[in-house]
Each structure stands twice: as C-alpha cells, then as structure tokens.
mmCIF file of C-alpha atoms in Angstrom:
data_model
loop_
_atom_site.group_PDB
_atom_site.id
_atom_site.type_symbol
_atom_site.label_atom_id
_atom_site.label_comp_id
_atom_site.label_asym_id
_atom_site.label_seq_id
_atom_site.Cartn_x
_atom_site.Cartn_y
_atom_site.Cartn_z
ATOM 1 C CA UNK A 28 79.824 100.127 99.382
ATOM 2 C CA UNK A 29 83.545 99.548 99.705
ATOM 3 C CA UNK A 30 85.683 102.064 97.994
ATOM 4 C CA UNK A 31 87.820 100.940 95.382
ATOM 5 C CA UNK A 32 91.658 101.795 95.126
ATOM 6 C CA UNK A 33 90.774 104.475 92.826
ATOM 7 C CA UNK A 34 88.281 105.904 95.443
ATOM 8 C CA UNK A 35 91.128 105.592 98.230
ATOM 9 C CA UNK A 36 92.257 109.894 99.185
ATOM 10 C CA UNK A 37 94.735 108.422 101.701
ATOM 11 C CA UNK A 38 97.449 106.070 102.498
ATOM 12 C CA UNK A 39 98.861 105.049 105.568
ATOM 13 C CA UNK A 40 101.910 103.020 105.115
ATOM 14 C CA UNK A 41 102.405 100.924 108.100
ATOM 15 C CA UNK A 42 99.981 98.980 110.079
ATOM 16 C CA UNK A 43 100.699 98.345 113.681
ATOM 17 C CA UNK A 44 99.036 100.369 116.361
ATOM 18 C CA UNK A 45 99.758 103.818 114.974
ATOM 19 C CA UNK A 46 98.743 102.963 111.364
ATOM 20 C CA UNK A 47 95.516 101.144 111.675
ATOM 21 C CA UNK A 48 94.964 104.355 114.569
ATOM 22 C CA UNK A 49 95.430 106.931 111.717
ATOM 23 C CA UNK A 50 93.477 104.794 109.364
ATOM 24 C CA UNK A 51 90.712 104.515 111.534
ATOM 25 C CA UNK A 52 90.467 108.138 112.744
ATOM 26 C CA UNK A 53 90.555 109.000 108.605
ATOM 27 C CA UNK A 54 88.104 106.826 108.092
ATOM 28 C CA UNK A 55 85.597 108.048 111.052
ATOM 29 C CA UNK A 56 86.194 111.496 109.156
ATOM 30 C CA UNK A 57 84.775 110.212 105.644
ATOM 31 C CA UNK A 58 88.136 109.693 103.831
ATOM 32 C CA UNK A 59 88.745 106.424 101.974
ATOM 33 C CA UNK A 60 91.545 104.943 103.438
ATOM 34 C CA UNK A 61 94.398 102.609 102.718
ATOM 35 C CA UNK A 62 96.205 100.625 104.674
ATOM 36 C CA UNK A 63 99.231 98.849 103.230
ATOM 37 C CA UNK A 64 102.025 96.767 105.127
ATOM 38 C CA UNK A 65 104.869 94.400 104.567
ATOM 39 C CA UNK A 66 102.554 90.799 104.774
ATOM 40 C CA UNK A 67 99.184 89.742 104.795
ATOM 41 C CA UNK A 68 99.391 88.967 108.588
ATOM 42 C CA UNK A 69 100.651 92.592 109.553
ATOM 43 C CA UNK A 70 97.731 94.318 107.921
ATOM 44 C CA UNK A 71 94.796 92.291 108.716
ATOM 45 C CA UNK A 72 95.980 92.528 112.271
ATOM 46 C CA UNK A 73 95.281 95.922 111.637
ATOM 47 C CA UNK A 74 91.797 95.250 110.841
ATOM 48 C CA UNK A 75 91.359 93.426 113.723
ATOM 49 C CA UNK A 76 92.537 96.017 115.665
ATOM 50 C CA UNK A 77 90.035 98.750 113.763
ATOM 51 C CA UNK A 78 87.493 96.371 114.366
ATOM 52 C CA UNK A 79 87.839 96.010 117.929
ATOM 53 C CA UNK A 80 87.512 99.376 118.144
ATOM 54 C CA UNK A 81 85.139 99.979 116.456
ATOM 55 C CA UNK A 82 83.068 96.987 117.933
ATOM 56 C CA UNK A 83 83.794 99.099 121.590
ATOM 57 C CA UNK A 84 82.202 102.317 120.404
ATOM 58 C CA UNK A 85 79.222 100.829 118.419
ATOM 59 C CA UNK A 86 76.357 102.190 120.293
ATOM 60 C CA UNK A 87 78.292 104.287 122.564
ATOM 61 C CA UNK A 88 80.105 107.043 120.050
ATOM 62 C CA UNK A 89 79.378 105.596 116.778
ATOM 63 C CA UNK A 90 75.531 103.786 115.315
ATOM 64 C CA UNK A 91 76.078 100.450 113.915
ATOM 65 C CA UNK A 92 74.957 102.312 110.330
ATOM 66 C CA UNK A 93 77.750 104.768 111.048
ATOM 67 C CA UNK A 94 80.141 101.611 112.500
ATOM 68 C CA UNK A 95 79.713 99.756 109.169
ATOM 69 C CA UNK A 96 80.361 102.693 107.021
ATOM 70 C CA UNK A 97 83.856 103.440 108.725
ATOM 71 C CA UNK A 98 84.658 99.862 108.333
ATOM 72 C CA UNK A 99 83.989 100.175 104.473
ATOM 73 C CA UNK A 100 85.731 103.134 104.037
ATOM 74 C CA UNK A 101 89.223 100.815 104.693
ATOM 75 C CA UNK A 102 91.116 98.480 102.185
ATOM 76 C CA UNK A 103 93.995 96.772 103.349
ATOM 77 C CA UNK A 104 96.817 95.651 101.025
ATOM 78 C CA UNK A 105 100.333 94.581 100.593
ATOM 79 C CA UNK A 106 100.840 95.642 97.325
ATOM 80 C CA UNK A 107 102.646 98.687 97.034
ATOM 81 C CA UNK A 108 101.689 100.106 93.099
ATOM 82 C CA UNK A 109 97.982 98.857 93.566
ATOM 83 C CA UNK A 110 98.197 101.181 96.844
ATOM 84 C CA UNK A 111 100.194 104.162 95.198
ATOM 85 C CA UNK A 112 98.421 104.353 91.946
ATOM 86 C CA UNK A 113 94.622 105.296 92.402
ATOM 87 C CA UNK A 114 92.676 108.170 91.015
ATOM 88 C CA UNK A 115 92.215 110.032 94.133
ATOM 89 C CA UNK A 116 95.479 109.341 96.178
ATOM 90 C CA UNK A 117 96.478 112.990 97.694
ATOM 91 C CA UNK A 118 98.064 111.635 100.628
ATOM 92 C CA UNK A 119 100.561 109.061 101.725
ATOM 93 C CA UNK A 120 101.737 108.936 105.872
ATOM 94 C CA UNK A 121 104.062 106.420 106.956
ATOM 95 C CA UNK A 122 104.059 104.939 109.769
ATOM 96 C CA UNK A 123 106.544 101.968 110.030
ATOM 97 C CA UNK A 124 108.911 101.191 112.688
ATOM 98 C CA UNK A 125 111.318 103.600 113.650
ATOM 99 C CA UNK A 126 113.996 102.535 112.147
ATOM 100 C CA UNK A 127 115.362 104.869 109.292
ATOM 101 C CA UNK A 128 116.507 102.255 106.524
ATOM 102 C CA UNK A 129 113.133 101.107 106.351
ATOM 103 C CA UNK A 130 111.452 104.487 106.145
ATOM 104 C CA UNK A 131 113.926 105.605 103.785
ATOM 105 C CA UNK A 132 113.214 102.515 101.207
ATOM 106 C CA UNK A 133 109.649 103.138 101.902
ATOM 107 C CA UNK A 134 110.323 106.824 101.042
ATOM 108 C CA UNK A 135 112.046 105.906 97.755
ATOM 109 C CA UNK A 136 109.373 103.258 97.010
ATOM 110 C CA UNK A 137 106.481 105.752 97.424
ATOM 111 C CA UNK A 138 108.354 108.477 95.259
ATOM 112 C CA UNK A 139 108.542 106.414 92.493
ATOM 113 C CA UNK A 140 105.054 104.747 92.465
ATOM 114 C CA UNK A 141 103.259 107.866 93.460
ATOM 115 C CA UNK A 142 102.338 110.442 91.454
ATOM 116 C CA UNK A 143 103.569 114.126 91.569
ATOM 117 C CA UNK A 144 100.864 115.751 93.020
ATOM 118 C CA UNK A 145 100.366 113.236 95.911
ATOM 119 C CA UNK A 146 102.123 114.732 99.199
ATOM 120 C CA UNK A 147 104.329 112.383 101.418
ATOM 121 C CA UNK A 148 104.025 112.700 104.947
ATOM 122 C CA UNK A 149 105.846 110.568 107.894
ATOM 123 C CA UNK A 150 104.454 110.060 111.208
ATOM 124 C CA UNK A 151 108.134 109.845 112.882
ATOM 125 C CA UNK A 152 108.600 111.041 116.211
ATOM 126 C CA UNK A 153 112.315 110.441 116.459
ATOM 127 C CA UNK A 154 113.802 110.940 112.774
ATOM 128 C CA UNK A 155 115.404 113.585 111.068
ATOM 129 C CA UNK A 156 112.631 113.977 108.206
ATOM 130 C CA UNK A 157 114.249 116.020 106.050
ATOM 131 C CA UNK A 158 116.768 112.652 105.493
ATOM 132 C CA UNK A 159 113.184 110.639 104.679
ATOM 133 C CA UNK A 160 112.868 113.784 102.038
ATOM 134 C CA UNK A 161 116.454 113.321 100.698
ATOM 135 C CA UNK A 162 115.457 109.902 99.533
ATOM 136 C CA UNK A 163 112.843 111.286 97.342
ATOM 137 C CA UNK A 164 113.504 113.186 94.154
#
C-alpha cells in the first residue's frame, strides 16, 4: 500500500542521480521515502531511474514481492509544504546541484516548512555546510 505523506520518515530533496540513489537505498531499508524536486519532469525521471534499477535486480538481489514493496515505499512531489509537513518526517537530505544559492534557498525553505524536531542534512561534497546551517534559524 503506498504510504501517504504523513507515513513519509524521510526526505530527499533533489532528484537526479544522487537523490533518487538515496531514495532508493532508504526505501530498500523499509523507510517511507520522499522525493521532491523543482518540476514534474525532474522527479519522475527519478522514478524512472529507481525503476530501472530496480527492474535490474528483480530476481537477482531483490523478489518481485520485495521489488514492488520498495517501489511503494516512494512518493514523488514538487510541492515543497505537502513534502515538509507529514506526521512522521524526521529527516530531510538535500541533494541538489552543487551550487550554494540553491542549497541555501532550499535550506531556508526547509527551515521554515519543517518542523523543529525534523533534522536537516545535506549530501554536499564540496560546500562549506556550516554556511547551508547559517541559513537556517
């Protein structure tokens, strides 16, 4: 049964080839998993891309029972309060583009639709994180 955005535990902001990777491995682990990006087109590549991996380990790593359950365990979006405000949201990565006016807005987005308890996490490799934290209260 797919989860709905109150059931989602985790957020990956970003959905290119790291995102939908993070969102996938999540998934495979039992967490309900959101994936949000900046258009329709962005995140259902995504999808695609979980899919086609997912399609390549069915019967190799992963049953097809086990295959369809990751797959349910995902919700895509571009909505950025339907993402930040369910029940169960403990945990937001992003993973955009590497470019730190974008993570920064995200940053300040995420602060101020998330709630207090939820813990912000970026998946950088090159950026100073602790400017991603200034942009947050």
């Amino acid at each position: 049964m797919k989860p709905t955005w109150d059931d989602i535990e985790l957020l990956i902001v970003g959905a290119g080839t790291m995102g939908a990777s993070l969102a996938q491995t999540y998934a495979q682990s039992g967490f309900a998993v959101g994936l949000l990006d900046v258009s329709d087109e962005i995140v259902q590549q995504g999808l695609q891309t979980i899919e086609r991996e997912l399609d390549g380990a069915k019967g190799k790593i992963f049953t097809p029972k086990e295959v369809h359950a990751i797959r349910e365990r995902i919700l895509g979006t571009t909505h950025y309060p339907e993402a930040c405000k369910g029940k169960n949201l403990k945990l937001v990565i992003e993973a955009a583009t590497e470019r730190l006016d974008i993570k920064k807005d995200i940053f300040k987005c995420l602060d101020s639709l998330s709630a207090s308890h939820v813990v912000l996490a970026s998946n950088s490799s090159s950026l100073d994180t602790n400017v991603l934290a200034a942009a947050t209260k």
